[in-house]
Tab-separated table of C-alpha atoms in Angstrom:
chain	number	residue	atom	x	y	z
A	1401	UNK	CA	123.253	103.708	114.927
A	1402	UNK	CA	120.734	105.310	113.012
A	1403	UNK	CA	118.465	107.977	114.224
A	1404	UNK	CA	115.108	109.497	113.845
A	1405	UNK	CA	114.230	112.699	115.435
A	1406	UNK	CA	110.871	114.437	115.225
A	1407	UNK	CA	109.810	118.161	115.787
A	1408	UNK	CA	107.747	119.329	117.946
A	1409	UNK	CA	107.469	116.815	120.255
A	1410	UNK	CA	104.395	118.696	121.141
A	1411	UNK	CA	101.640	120.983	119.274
A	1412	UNK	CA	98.628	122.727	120.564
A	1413	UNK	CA	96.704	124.050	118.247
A	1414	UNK	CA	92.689	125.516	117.962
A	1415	UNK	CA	90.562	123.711	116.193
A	1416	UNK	CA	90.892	124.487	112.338
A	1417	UNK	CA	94.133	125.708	112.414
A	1418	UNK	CA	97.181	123.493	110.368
A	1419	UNK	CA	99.643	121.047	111.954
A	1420	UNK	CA	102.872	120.093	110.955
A	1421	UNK	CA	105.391	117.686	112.168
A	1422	UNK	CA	108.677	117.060	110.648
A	1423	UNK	CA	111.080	113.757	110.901
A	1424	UNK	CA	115.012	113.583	110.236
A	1425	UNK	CA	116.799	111.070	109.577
A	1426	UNK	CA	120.769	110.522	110.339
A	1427	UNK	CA	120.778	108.534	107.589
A	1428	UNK	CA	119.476	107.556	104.175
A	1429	UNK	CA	116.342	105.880	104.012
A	1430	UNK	CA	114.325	102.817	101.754
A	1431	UNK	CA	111.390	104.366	102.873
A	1432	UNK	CA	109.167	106.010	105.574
A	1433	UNK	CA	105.712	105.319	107.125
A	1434	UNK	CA	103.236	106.936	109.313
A	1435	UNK	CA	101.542	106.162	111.866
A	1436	UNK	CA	98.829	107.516	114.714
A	1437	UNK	CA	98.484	106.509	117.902
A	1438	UNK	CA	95.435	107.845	120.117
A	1439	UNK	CA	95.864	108.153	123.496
A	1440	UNK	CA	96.079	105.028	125.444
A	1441	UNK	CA	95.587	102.976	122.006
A	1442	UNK	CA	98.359	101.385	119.740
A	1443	UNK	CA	99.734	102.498	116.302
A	1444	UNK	CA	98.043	102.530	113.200
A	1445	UNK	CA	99.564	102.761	109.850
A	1446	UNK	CA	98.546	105.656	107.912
A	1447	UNK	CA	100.898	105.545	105.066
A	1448	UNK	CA	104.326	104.660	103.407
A	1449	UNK	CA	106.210	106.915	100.741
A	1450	UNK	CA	109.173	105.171	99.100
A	1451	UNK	CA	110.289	107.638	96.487
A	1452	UNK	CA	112.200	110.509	96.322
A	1453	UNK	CA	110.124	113.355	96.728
A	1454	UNK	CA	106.937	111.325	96.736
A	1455	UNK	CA	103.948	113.583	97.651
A	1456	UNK	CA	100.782	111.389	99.220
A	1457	UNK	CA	97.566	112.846	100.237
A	1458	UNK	CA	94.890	111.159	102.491
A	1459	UNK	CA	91.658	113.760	102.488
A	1460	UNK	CA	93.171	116.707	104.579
A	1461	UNK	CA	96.535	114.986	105.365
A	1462	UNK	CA	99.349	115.299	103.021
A	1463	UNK	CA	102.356	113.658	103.441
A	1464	UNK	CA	106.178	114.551	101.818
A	1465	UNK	CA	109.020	112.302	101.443
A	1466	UNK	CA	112.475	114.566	100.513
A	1467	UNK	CA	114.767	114.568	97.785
A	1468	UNK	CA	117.573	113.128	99.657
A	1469	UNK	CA	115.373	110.734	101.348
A	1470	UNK	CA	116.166	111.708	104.864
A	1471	UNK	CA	113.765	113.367	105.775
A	1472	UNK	CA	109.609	113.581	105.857
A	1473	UNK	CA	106.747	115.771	106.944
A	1474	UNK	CA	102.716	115.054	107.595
A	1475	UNK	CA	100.911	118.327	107.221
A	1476	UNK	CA	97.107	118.356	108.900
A	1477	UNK	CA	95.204	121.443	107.052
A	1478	UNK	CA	91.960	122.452	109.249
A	1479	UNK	CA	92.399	120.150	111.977
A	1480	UNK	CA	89.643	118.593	113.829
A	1481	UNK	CA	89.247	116.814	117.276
A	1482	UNK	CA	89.306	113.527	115.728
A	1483	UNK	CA	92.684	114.512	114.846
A	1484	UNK	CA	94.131	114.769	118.295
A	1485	UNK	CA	96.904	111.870	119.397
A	1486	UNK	CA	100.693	111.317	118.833
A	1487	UNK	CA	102.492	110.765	115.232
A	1488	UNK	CA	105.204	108.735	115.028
A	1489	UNK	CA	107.410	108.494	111.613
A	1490	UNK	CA	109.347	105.113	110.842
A	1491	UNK	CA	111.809	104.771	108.772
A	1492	UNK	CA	114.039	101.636	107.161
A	1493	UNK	CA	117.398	102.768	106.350
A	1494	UNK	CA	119.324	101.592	102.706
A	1495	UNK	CA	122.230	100.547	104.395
A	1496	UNK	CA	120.384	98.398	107.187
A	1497	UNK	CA	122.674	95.458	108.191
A	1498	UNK	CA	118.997	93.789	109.379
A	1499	UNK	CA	116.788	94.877	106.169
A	1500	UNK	CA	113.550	94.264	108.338
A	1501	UNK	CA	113.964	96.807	111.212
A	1502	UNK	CA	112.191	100.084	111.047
A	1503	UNK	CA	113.336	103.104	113.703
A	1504	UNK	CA	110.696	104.720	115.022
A	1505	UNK	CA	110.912	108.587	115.709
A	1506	UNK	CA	109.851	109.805	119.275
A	1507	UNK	CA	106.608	111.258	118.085
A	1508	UNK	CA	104.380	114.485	118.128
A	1509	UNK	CA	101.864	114.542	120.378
A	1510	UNK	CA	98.995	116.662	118.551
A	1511	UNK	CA	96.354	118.342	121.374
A	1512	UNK	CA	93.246	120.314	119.184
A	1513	UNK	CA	91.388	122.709	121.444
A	1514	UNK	CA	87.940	122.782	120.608
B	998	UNK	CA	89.814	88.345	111.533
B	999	UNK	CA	91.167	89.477	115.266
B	1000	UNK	CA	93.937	90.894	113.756
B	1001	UNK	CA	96.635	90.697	116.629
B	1002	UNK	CA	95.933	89.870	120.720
B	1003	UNK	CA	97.849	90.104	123.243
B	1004	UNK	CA	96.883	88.999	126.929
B	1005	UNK	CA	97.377	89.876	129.645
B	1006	UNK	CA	96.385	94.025	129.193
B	1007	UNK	CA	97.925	94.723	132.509
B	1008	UNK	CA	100.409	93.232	135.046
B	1009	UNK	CA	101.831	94.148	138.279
B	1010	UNK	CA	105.020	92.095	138.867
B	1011	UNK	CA	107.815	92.121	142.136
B	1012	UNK	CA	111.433	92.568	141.134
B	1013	UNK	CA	112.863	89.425	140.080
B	1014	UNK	CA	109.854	87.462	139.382
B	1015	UNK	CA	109.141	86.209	135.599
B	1016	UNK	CA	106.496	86.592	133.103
B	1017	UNK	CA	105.632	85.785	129.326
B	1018	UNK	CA	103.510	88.223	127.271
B	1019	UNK	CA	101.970	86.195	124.774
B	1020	UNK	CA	101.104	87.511	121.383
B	1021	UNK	CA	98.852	85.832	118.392
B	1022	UNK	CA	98.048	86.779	115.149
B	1023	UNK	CA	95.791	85.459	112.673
B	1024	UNK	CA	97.105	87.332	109.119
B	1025	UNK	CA	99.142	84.212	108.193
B	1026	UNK	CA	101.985	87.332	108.550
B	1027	UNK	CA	105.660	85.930	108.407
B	1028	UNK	CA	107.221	88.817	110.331
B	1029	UNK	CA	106.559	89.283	113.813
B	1030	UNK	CA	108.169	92.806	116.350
B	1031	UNK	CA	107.903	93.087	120.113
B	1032	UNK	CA	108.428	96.844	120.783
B	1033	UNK	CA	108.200	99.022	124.149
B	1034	UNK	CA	106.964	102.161	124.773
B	1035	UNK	CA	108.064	104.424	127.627
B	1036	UNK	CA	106.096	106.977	128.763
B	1037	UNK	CA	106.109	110.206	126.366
B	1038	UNK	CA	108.785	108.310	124.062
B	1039	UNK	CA	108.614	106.764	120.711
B	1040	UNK	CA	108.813	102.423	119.748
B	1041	UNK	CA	111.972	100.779	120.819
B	1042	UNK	CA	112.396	96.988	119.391
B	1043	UNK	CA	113.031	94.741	121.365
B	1044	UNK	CA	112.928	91.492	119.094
B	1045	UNK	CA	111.640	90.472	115.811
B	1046	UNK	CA	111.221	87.477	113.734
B	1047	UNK	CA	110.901	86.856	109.955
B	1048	UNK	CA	109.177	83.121	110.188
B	1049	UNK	CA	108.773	80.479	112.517
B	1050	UNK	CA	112.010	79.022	113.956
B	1051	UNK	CA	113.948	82.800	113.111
B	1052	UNK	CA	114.147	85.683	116.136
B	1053	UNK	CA	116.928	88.337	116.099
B	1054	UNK	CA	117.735	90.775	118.568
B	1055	UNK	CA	116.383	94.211	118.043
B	1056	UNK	CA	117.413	97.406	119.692
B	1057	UNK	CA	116.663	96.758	123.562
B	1058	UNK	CA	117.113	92.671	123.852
B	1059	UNK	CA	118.443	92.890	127.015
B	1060	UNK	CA	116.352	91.151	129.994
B	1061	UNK	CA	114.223	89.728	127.153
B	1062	UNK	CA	114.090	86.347	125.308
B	1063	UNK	CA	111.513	85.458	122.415
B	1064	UNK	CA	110.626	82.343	121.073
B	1065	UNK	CA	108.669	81.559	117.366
B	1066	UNK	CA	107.639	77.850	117.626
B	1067	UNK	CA	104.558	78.358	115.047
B	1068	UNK	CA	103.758	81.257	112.066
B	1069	UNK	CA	100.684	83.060	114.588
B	1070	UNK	CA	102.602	82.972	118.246
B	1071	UNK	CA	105.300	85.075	119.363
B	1072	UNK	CA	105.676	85.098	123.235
B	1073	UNK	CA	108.342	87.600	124.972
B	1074	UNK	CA	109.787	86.260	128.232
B	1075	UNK	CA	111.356	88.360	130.614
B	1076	UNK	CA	113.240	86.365	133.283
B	1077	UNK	CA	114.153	88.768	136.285
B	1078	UNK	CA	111.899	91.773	136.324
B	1079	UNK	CA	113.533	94.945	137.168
B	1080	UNK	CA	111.978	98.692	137.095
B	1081	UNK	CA	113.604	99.465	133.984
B	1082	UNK	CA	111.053	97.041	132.672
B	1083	UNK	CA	108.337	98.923	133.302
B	1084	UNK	CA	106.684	99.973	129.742
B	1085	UNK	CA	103.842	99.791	127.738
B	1086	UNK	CA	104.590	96.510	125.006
B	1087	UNK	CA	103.625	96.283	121.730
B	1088	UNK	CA	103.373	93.423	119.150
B	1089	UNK	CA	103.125	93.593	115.845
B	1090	UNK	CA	103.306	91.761	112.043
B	1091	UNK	CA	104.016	92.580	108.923
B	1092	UNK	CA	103.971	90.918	105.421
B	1093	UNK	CA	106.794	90.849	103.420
B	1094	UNK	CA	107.885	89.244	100.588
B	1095	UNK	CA	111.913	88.520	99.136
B	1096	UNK	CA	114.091	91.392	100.488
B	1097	UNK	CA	111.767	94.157	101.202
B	1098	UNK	CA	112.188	93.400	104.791
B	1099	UNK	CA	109.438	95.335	106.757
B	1100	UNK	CA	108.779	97.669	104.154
B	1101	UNK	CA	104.880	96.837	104.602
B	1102	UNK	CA	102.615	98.053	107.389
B	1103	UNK	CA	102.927	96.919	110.713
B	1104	UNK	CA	99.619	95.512	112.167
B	1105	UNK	CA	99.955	96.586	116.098
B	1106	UNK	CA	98.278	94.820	119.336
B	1107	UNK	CA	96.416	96.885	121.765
B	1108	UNK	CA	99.816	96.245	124.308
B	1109	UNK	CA	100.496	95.251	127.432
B	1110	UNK	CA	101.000	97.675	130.298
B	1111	UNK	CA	103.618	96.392	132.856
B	1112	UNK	CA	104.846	97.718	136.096
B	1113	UNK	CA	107.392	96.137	137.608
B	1114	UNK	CA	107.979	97.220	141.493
């Protein structure tokens, strides 16, 4: 079946500094979303990119959606405490037998040191 | 608008015993995902339904059984607890129109932790 990996599975990282994580997908997708989960909360959508390429920016978050459409990356610039908590990609792949299902990557955990 | 509940927030239950975690929502959202949540690990679905009266099995099904009598409720019943069960469980809804399937953002309860020993 289809899979979603994300790296790192975790980050440290001073306050201020950048944060990347990166997803992968086995196989091609419809689209991807975002979301952030804070510690002992439940996801939140932060946003979905359904083209090819498709760059999205949300004040110091930008988001990228590849050419091939298998993969994705959310890039934090400065990063703040407020920041801190996991982010989980999901993705809905073209060839989906069940069009409705999204697979959800394992997540990056994001710690900012203060 | 409460968005999504779920009750109970926590539950202790014996191996073997039976529970239902309900789940309401008042979007007027057709689709409707029970996920879990192990510790450290991403969403796994469990079920999902696209309108009252319609459930499929997502990834993990087994030891669960889900029900959609009515467009807001979406109880998940597991029958014979075992420690495997243990998780944190998430529901969720979506809008979605034609075939977009769940190409819209999920709306997520605040979950229900479980411990099954």
């Amino acid at each position: 079946g289809q899979q979603v990996m994300q790296i790192p599975q975790y980050q440290h990282v001073q306050e201020g500094e950048d944060f990347t994580t990166y997803c992968n997908s086995s196989t091609t997708l419809s689209n991807i979303q975002w979301y952030k989960q804070r510690p002992g909360g439940h996801p939140v959508f932060l946003i979905q990119l359904v083209k090819s390429g498709e760059v999205k920016k949300q004040k110091r978050l930008t988001f990228q959606f590849g050419e091939a459409k298998k993969n994705s990356s959310l890039h934090i610039t400065a990063t703040q405490t407020t920041d801190v908590g996991t982010y989980f990609c999901a993705g809905r792949p073209v060839s989906s037998g069940s069009a409705r299902q999204l697979t959800f990557g394992s997540g990056t955990q994001l710690t900012v040191l203060p | 608008n409460a968005g999504v509940t779920q009750t109970p927030k926590f539950r202790i239950l014996k191996i073997g015993q039976s529970m239902t975690l309900q789940c309401t929502q008042d979007m007027n959202h057709n689709y409707m995902y029970w996920y879990r949540q192990d510790p450290g690990m991403g969403l796994k679905l469990i079920y999902y339904s696209v309108g009252a009266g319609i459930t499929d099995k997502g990834e993990v099904p087994n030891g669960y059984n889900v029900s959609r009598s009515t467009t807001e409720d979406f109880p998940l019943r597991l029958e014979l607890a075992a420690p495997s069960q243990t998780s944190v469980y998430f529901c969720a809804s979506s809008y979605s129109t034609g075939t977009s399937g769940g190409s819209y953002e999920q709306y997520f309860g605040p979950g229900t932790r479980l411990t099954v020993t």
